Amino acid sequence: MFELLFTDSSFIRRFMIVRKTTNASSTAWQKDASGHMKRSLTYTISISNPLVGKLSTATENQTLYKESRDGQYYLLDSEVYTHDVPYHDYFYTQNRYYIISNSKRKCRLRVYTDVKYKKQPWGLVKSFITKNSWSGIEDYFRQLEAELLEVEAEMNQGGGDTGKIGGLRRRRRTYSRTLPEHMKPNKQYGQDPEQRRDSNMGPIEMSSPHGWSSTTLVIGMSLILLILTLMNLGLFFKLWAMEDVAHHMYLSTKQRLRERNEARLAPDYMPRQGPEYQSREDAQLLKNVLQDSINLLEQLRSSLLVLHKNFAMANRTAAPH
Ligand code: HC3
């Protein structure tokens, strides 16, 4: 297994062709000062995610720990840096490969993967990176698993030459695989990964680090969004009503002004109001207009405060925990 995955084997070359990985080159395994073996690879990966460019160069630094025992167990860490994807300067991927020999002809491979952050991005960006990285990583390891199973089938048929594909059909077998917490199968599919695979249930149910399934999260967020929408609708009607009030105010002020002008232009035989009375009436009119404006502004202020609160709530909901 170590040779298949971590040397220039015909398996890994074939796998690179399947993954449309090109321009691969690697340094030789070399012991470092602390006694671990190191090598680094560079290659160009092709990406099927429509949100990302089609190609990206990548550097992979691999460390084979000195605690490894040839033919018995291997502990290997690899850090993968993808250079030409969005937000590439924020993250890298850490893979830990564990190979343990079960018997002379059998071994178990475990892979642990984590998306590591070099600097902390804004909440939404972080969830975008995590989501898209995980889907690419999952896709890669599913394919690696399928190819390894194919090689195993070839070997069991007596071929033993891991370099040839030989037109074999994939044989399904029971196998176990340890998924990281956030990828563990949902109970409704049963605990056996094979069962889930055969039931052809579509995408695997993911759960958050807090143990909530993605469905629960989606339902929760939809509810919050619904409440926010209702609150915004309320706000919309309130503003509408305010516009109505403003219109009435405008009409009544206009009416009052018209009445006052009519009174001024009234014929001489009609009793006239003295200048003192008129200025008192003007002041009263102005006072009314000012009071109405103050009321309107206060209503506007409270509505804007509600809107501000809604935005803050929406931001908190959108940011991942
Ligand atoms: C999915 C991935 C590119 C492929 C990387 C591979 C599968 C390459 C071969 C290595 O042996 C294993 C490996 C580890 C990490 C994988 C990368 C993680 C993230 C990257 C995506 C294309 C990045 C998309 C994230 C985005 C959209 C924010 O840029």
Short mmCIF file of C-alpha atoms and ligand atoms in Angstrom, two decimals:
data_model
loop_
_atom_site.label_atom_id
_atom_site.label_comp_id
_atom_site.label_asym_id
_atom_site.label_seq_id
_atom_site.Cartn_x
_atom_site.Cartn_y
_atom_site.Cartn_z
CA MET A 1 0.00 0.00 0.00
CA PHE A 2 2.82 2.38 0.88
CA GLU A 3 4.47 1.67 -2.44
CA LEU A 4 1.23 2.11 -4.36
CA LEU A 5 0.51 5.51 -2.86
CA PHE A 6 3.85 7.05 -2.01
CA THR A 7 6.31 6.00 -4.67
CA ASP A 8 6.28 6.56 -8.42
CA SER A 9 4.12 3.42 -8.84
CA SER A 10 2.15 2.60 -11.97
CA PHE A 11 -0.96 2.74 -9.75
CA ILE A 12 -0.39 6.36 -8.76
CA ARG A 13 0.49 7.29 -12.33
CA ARG A 14 -2.72 5.70 -13.58
CA PHE A 15 -4.69 7.35 -10.79
CA MET A 16 -3.26 10.73 -11.79
CA ILE A 17 -4.44 10.13 -15.34
CA VAL A 18 -7.93 9.24 -14.05
CA ARG A 19 -7.94 12.47 -11.97
CA LYS A 20 -6.56 14.48 -14.91
CA THR A 21 -3.58 15.48 -12.77
CA THR A 22 -0.68 16.65 -14.90
CA ASN A 23 2.87 18.04 -14.65
CA ALA A 24 3.62 15.83 -11.64
CA SER A 25 7.12 15.85 -10.26
CA SER A 26 8.51 14.83 -6.91
CA THR A 27 11.73 14.88 -4.95
CA ALA A 28 13.21 11.63 -3.62
CA TRP A 29 12.47 10.55 -0.06
CA GLN A 30 15.15 12.03 2.16
CA LYS A 31 15.88 11.82 5.85
CA ASP A 32 15.67 15.16 7.69
CA ALA A 33 17.57 16.26 10.83
CA SER A 34 14.99 14.66 13.15
CA GLY A 35 15.14 11.29 11.41
CA HIS A 36 11.80 11.52 9.55
CA MET A 37 11.65 10.96 5.82
CA LYS A 38 10.47 13.85 3.66
CA ARG A 39 9.61 14.54 0.07
CA SER A 40 7.61 17.12 -1.79
CA LEU A 41 5.49 16.90 -4.91
CA THR A 42 4.16 19.47 -7.31
CA TYR A 43 1.37 18.86 -9.80
CA THR A 44 -1.51 20.50 -11.61
CA ILE A 45 -4.95 19.32 -10.55
CA SER A 46 -8.12 19.69 -12.56
CA ILE A 47 -11.14 20.83 -10.60
CA SER A 48 -14.74 20.02 -11.45
CA ASN A 49 -16.27 22.59 -9.06
CA PRO A 50 -17.86 25.31 -11.29
CA LEU A 51 -17.13 27.96 -8.65
CA VAL A 52 -13.39 27.42 -8.96
CA GLY A 53 -11.10 27.70 -11.99
CA LYS A 54 -10.58 24.51 -13.97
CA LEU A 55 -6.90 24.02 -13.07
CA SER A 56 -4.70 24.73 -10.11
CA THR A 57 -1.09 24.01 -9.32
CA ALA A 58 -0.52 22.30 -5.98
CA THR A 59 2.38 21.50 -3.69
CA GLU A 60 2.25 18.52 -1.39
CA ASN A 61 4.79 18.09 1.41
CA GLN A 62 4.90 14.56 2.77
CA THR A 63 6.52 13.37 6.01
CA LEU A 64 6.94 9.68 6.75
CA TYR A 65 7.51 9.41 10.49
CA LYS A 66 10.51 7.51 11.75
CA GLU A 67 8.23 5.46 14.01
CA SER A 68 7.00 3.68 10.86
CA ARG A 69 8.12 0.08 10.41
CA ASP A 70 8.70 -1.22 6.94
CA GLY A 71 6.01 -3.75 5.98
CA GLN A 72 4.19 -3.36 9.33
CA TYR A 73 2.87 0.14 9.75
CA TYR A 74 3.35 3.54 8.24
CA LEU A 75 2.38 6.93 9.57
CA LEU A 76 2.54 9.67 7.00
CA ASP A 77 1.43 13.30 7.08
CA SER A 78 0.91 15.38 4.00
CA GLU A 79 0.16 19.06 3.63
CA VAL A 80 -1.46 20.12 0.39
CA TYR A 81 -1.33 23.75 -0.76
CA THR A 82 -3.50 24.62 -3.76
CA HIS A 83 -2.09 27.79 -5.28
CA ASP A 84 -4.62 28.94 -7.86
CA VAL A 85 -8.01 28.55 -6.16
CA PRO A 86 -10.02 31.35 -4.53
CA TYR A 87 -8.82 32.21 -0.99
CA HIS A 88 -5.78 29.89 -1.46
CA ASP A 89 -3.75 32.08 0.91
CA TYR A 90 -6.15 31.32 3.76
CA PHE A 91 -6.02 27.54 3.98
CA TYR A 92 -4.25 24.28 3.26
CA THR A 93 -5.24 20.66 3.70
CA GLN A 94 -3.65 18.26 6.11
CA ASN A 95 -3.95 14.54 5.41
CA ARG A 96 -2.78 11.80 7.74
CA TYR A 97 -2.35 8.35 6.22
CA TYR A 98 -2.16 5.35 8.48
CA ILE A 99 -1.28 1.99 6.95
CA ILE A 100 -1.32 -1.07 9.20
CA SER A 101 -0.56 -4.57 8.06
CA ASN A 102 -3.26 -7.09 9.03
CA SER A 103 -1.63 -10.16 7.60
CA LYS A 104 0.89 -10.99 4.90
CA ARG A 105 -1.50 -10.04 2.13
CA LYS A 106 -3.80 -7.58 3.85
CA CYS A 107 -3.54 -4.13 5.31
CA ARG A 108 -5.81 -1.35 6.49
CA LEU A 109 -5.57 2.22 5.25
CA ARG A 110 -6.98 5.06 7.30
CA VAL A 111 -7.00 8.63 6.16
CA TYR A 112 -7.71 11.62 8.39
CA THR A 113 -8.19 14.95 6.73
CA ASP A 114 -8.56 18.48 7.99
CA VAL A 115 -8.84 21.87 6.39
CA LYS A 116 -6.40 24.12 8.27
CA TYR A 117 -6.49 27.91 8.31
CA LYS A 118 -3.33 30.00 7.98
CA LYS A 119 -5.34 33.12 8.81
CA GLN A 120 -8.91 33.50 9.95
CA PRO A 121 -11.30 34.53 7.19
CA TRP A 122 -14.66 36.22 7.65
CA GLY A 123 -17.41 33.75 8.75
CA LEU A 124 -19.15 33.34 5.42
CA VAL A 125 -15.86 32.98 3.56
CA LYS A 126 -14.74 30.33 6.03
CA SER A 127 -17.87 28.26 5.50
CA PHE A 128 -17.48 28.67 1.73
CA ILE A 129 -13.89 27.40 1.90
CA THR A 130 -14.74 24.54 4.25
CA LYS A 131 -17.75 23.39 2.22
CA ASN A 132 -16.01 23.48 -1.15
CA SER A 133 -12.79 21.97 0.14
CA TRP A 134 -14.60 19.10 1.79
CA SER A 135 -16.58 18.25 -1.30
CA GLY A 136 -13.32 18.14 -3.34
CA ILE A 137 -11.55 16.06 -0.70
CA GLU A 138 -14.45 13.64 -0.39
CA ASP A 139 -14.59 13.21 -4.14
CA TYR A 140 -10.85 12.51 -4.26
CA PHE A 141 -10.84 9.88 -1.53
CA ARG A 142 -13.97 8.12 -2.83
CA GLN A 143 -12.22 7.76 -6.16
CA LEU A 144 -8.99 6.61 -4.52
CA GLU A 145 -10.96 4.02 -2.56
CA ALA A 146 -12.68 2.77 -5.71
CA GLU A 147 -9.36 2.47 -7.56
CA LEU A 148 -7.74 0.63 -4.66
CA LEU A 149 -10.66 -1.80 -4.50
CA GLU A 150 -10.22 -2.44 -8.18
CA VAL A 151 -6.54 -3.24 -7.70
CA GLU A 152 -7.42 -5.54 -4.84
CA ALA A 153 -9.90 -7.35 -7.04
CA GLU A 154 -7.22 -7.76 -9.68
CA MET A 155 -4.78 -9.12 -7.12
CA ASN A 156 -7.33 -11.54 -5.73
CA GLN A 157 -7.97 -12.86 -9.20
CA GLY A 158 -4.32 -13.87 -9.27
CA GLY A 159 -3.00 -11.14 -11.54
CA GLY A 160 -0.96 -9.38 -8.89
CA ASP A 161 0.31 -6.79 -11.36
CA THR A 162 -0.97 -3.57 -9.93
CA GLY A 163 -0.04 -1.63 -13.05
CA LYS A 164 -2.65 -3.15 -15.35
CA ILE A 165 -6.33 -2.36 -15.36
CA GLY A 166 -7.16 -5.55 -17.31
CA GLY A 167 -10.83 -4.72 -18.08
CA LEU A 168 -12.02 -5.99 -14.70
CA ARG A 169 -15.38 -4.94 -13.36
CA ARG A 170 -15.42 -3.53 -9.85
CA ARG A 171 -16.22 -6.10 -7.23
CA ARG A 172 -18.24 -4.96 -4.26
CA ARG A 173 -17.04 -6.23 -0.92
CA THR A 174 -17.54 -5.52 2.73
CA TYR A 175 -14.95 -3.11 3.97
CA SER A 176 -14.75 -0.72 6.82
CA ARG A 177 -13.75 2.86 6.71
CA THR A 178 -13.40 5.42 9.41
CA LEU A 179 -14.89 8.76 8.56
CA PRO A 180 -14.14 11.91 10.53
CA GLU A 181 -16.90 13.00 12.92
CA HIS A 182 -18.46 15.46 10.51
CA MET A 183 -18.75 12.81 7.76
CA LYS A 184 -20.20 9.96 9.82
CA PRO A 185 -23.28 8.34 8.31
CA ASN A 186 -26.64 9.41 9.67
CA LYS A 187 -28.37 6.78 11.81
CA GLN A 188 -31.28 6.46 9.39
CA TYR A 189 -28.90 4.82 6.89
CA GLY A 190 -27.60 2.35 9.45
CA GLN A 191 -24.03 2.25 10.66
CA ASP A 192 -22.73 0.04 7.88
CA PRO A 193 -21.21 2.17 5.11
CA GLU A 194 -21.78 -0.64 2.60
CA GLN A 195 -25.50 -0.55 3.36
CA ARG A 196 -25.51 3.17 2.64
CA ARG A 197 -23.55 2.71 -0.56
CA ASP A 198 -25.91 0.01 -1.86
CA SER A 199 -29.06 1.85 -0.94
CA ASN A 200 -27.97 4.52 -3.41
CA MET A 201 -29.38 7.26 -1.22
CA GLY A 202 -27.54 10.11 -2.92
CA PRO A 203 -25.34 12.49 -0.98
CA ILE A 204 -24.14 11.53 2.45
CA GLU A 205 -25.83 13.35 5.30
CA MET A 206 -23.26 15.64 6.87
CA SER A 207 -23.41 16.87 10.44
CA SER A 208 -21.86 19.92 12.07
CA PRO A 209 -19.15 19.69 14.75
CA HIS A 210 -21.97 20.33 17.28
CA GLY A 211 -23.69 17.11 16.20
CA TRP A 212 -26.63 18.76 14.38
CA SER A 213 -27.48 17.30 11.04
CA SER A 214 -27.44 19.61 8.05
CA THR A 215 -31.23 19.10 7.68
CA THR A 216 -31.82 20.43 11.20
CA LEU A 217 -29.56 23.39 10.48
CA VAL A 218 -31.36 24.13 7.22
CA ILE A 219 -34.79 23.91 8.90
CA GLY A 220 -33.62 26.17 11.75
CA MET A 221 -32.17 28.74 9.40
CA SER A 222 -35.26 28.65 7.18
CA LEU A 223 -37.42 29.34 10.25
CA ILE A 224 -35.24 32.27 11.24
CA LEU A 225 -35.36 33.59 7.69
CA LEU A 226 -39.16 33.24 7.66
CA ILE A 227 -39.43 35.21 10.91
CA LEU A 228 -37.11 37.90 9.55
CA THR A 229 -39.14 38.09 6.34
CA LEU A 230 -42.36 38.51 8.35
CA MET A 231 -40.77 41.24 10.47
CA ASN A 232 -39.58 43.01 7.34
CA LEU A 233 -43.06 42.75 5.85
CA GLY A 234 -44.43 44.37 9.02
CA LEU A 235 -41.89 47.11 8.66
CA PHE A 236 -42.83 47.59 5.03
CA PHE A 237 -46.52 48.09 5.92
CA LYS A 238 -45.59 50.45 8.72
CA LEU A 239 -43.58 52.61 6.34
CA TRP A 240 -46.44 52.47 3.91
CA ALA A 241 -48.82 53.72 6.62
CA MET A 242 -46.36 56.49 7.45
CA GLU A 243 -46.33 57.58 3.85
CA ASP A 244 -50.12 57.75 4.02
CA VAL A 245 -50.00 59.91 7.16
CA ALA A 246 -47.48 62.22 5.49
CA HIS A 247 -49.76 62.56 2.50
CA HIS A 248 -52.75 63.46 4.72
CA MET A 249 -50.62 65.95 6.58
CA TYR A 250 -49.62 67.56 3.35
CA LEU A 251 -53.25 67.77 2.20
CA SER A 252 -54.55 69.24 5.49
CA THR A 253 -51.73 71.83 5.59
CA LYS A 254 -52.51 72.78 2.02
CA GLN A 255 -56.21 73.10 2.93
CA ARG A 256 -55.43 75.28 5.94
CA LEU A 257 -53.20 77.55 3.84
CA ARG A 258 -55.91 77.87 1.22
CA GLU A 259 -58.52 78.80 3.89
CA ARG A 260 -56.18 81.40 5.33
CA ASN A 261 -55.53 83.01 1.94
CA GLU A 262 -59.26 83.07 1.24
CA ALA A 263 -59.82 84.83 4.56
CA ARG A 264 -57.16 87.43 3.64
CA LEU A 265 -58.71 88.09 0.25
CA ALA A 266 -62.25 88.33 1.65
CA PRO A 267 -64.30 91.44 0.54
CA ASP A 268 -64.11 94.60 2.64
CA TYR A 269 -67.59 94.29 4.17
CA MET A 270 -66.50 91.05 5.88
CA PRO A 271 -64.92 91.56 9.31
CA ARG A 272 -61.10 91.27 8.99
CA GLN A 273 -58.87 89.63 11.55
CA GLY A 274 -56.23 91.96 12.90
CA PRO A 275 -52.47 91.38 12.15
CA GLU A 276 -51.91 90.19 15.70
CA TYR A 277 -54.50 87.41 15.28
CA GLN A 278 -53.06 86.38 11.93
CA SER A 279 -49.50 86.01 13.18
CA ARG A 280 -50.84 83.92 16.10
CA GLU A 281 -52.62 81.67 13.60
CA ASP A 282 -49.41 81.41 11.49
CA ALA A 283 -47.41 80.43 14.54
CA GLN A 284 -50.02 77.79 15.45
CA LEU A 285 -49.91 76.39 11.90
CA LEU A 286 -46.12 76.22 11.95
CA LYS A 287 -46.22 74.56 15.35
CA ASN A 288 -48.64 71.92 14.03
CA VAL A 289 -46.47 71.23 11.00
CA LEU A 290 -43.37 70.92 13.20
CA GLN A 291 -45.14 68.61 15.65
CA ASP A 292 -46.32 66.37 12.79
CA SER A 293 -42.78 66.30 11.37
CA ILE A 294 -41.37 65.34 14.78
CA ASN A 295 -43.93 62.52 15.06
CA LEU A 296 -43.06 61.26 11.61
CA LEU A 297 -39.32 61.37 12.29
CA GLU A 298 -39.82 59.46 15.53
CA GLN A 299 -41.79 56.78 13.73
CA LEU A 300 -39.07 56.62 11.06
CA ARG A 301 -36.41 56.31 13.78
CA SER A 302 -38.16 53.39 15.48
CA SER A 303 -38.69 51.65 12.13
CA LEU A 304 -35.03 52.08 11.21
CA LEU A 305 -34.01 50.70 14.59
CA VAL A 306 -36.10 47.56 13.93
CA LEU A 307 -34.50 47.26 10.48
CA HIS A 308 -31.03 47.60 12.02
CA LYS A 309 -31.82 44.89 14.57
CA ASN A 310 -33.08 42.61 11.79
CA PHE A 311 -29.85 43.08 9.85
CA ALA A 312 -27.76 42.31 12.90
CA MET A 313 -29.82 39.16 13.54
CA ALA A 314 -29.53 38.07 9.89
CA ASN A 315 -25.75 38.55 10.03
CA ARG A 316 -25.47 36.49 13.20
CA THR A 317 -27.55 33.70 11.61
CA ALA A 318 -25.51 33.65 8.41
CA ALA A 319 -22.12 33.48 10.20
CA PRO A 320 -21.06 29.82 10.93
CA HIS A 321 -20.43 28.83 14.58
C1 HC3 B 1 -10.19 19.79 -3.15
C2 HC3 B 1 -8.90 20.60 -3.22
C3 HC3 B 1 -8.12 20.28 -4.46
C4 HC3 B 1 -7.61 18.81 -4.46
C5 HC3 B 1 -6.76 18.49 -3.21
C6 HC3 B 1 -6.30 17.01 -3.21
C7 HC3 B 1 -7.47 16.09 -3.51
C8 HC3 B 1 -5.18 16.86 -4.25
C9 HC3 B 1 -4.45 15.52 -4.16
C10 HC3 B 1 -3.89 15.32 -2.78
O1 HC3 B 1 -3.18 14.10 -2.71
C11 HC3 B 1 -5.02 15.33 -1.78
C12 HC3 B 1 -5.77 16.61 -1.87
C13 HC3 B 1 -5.94 17.35 -0.78
C14 HC3 B 1 -6.65 18.64 -0.76
C15 HC3 B 1 -7.55 18.84 -1.97
C16 HC3 B 1 -7.96 20.30 -2.04
C17 HC3 B 1 -8.67 20.91 -0.86
C18 HC3 B 1 -9.31 22.14 -1.42
C19 HC3 B 1 -9.18 22.09 -2.95
C20 HC3 B 1 -10.39 22.73 -3.60
C21 HC3 B 1 -10.34 22.74 -5.11
C22 HC3 B 1 -10.45 24.18 -3.11
C23 HC3 B 1 -11.80 24.82 -3.27
C24 HC3 B 1 -12.02 25.82 -2.16
C25 HC3 B 1 -12.31 27.22 -2.65
C26 HC3 B 1 -13.51 27.24 -3.57
C27 HC3 B 1 -12.56 28.10 -1.47
O2 HC3 B 1 -11.19 27.71 -3.33
#
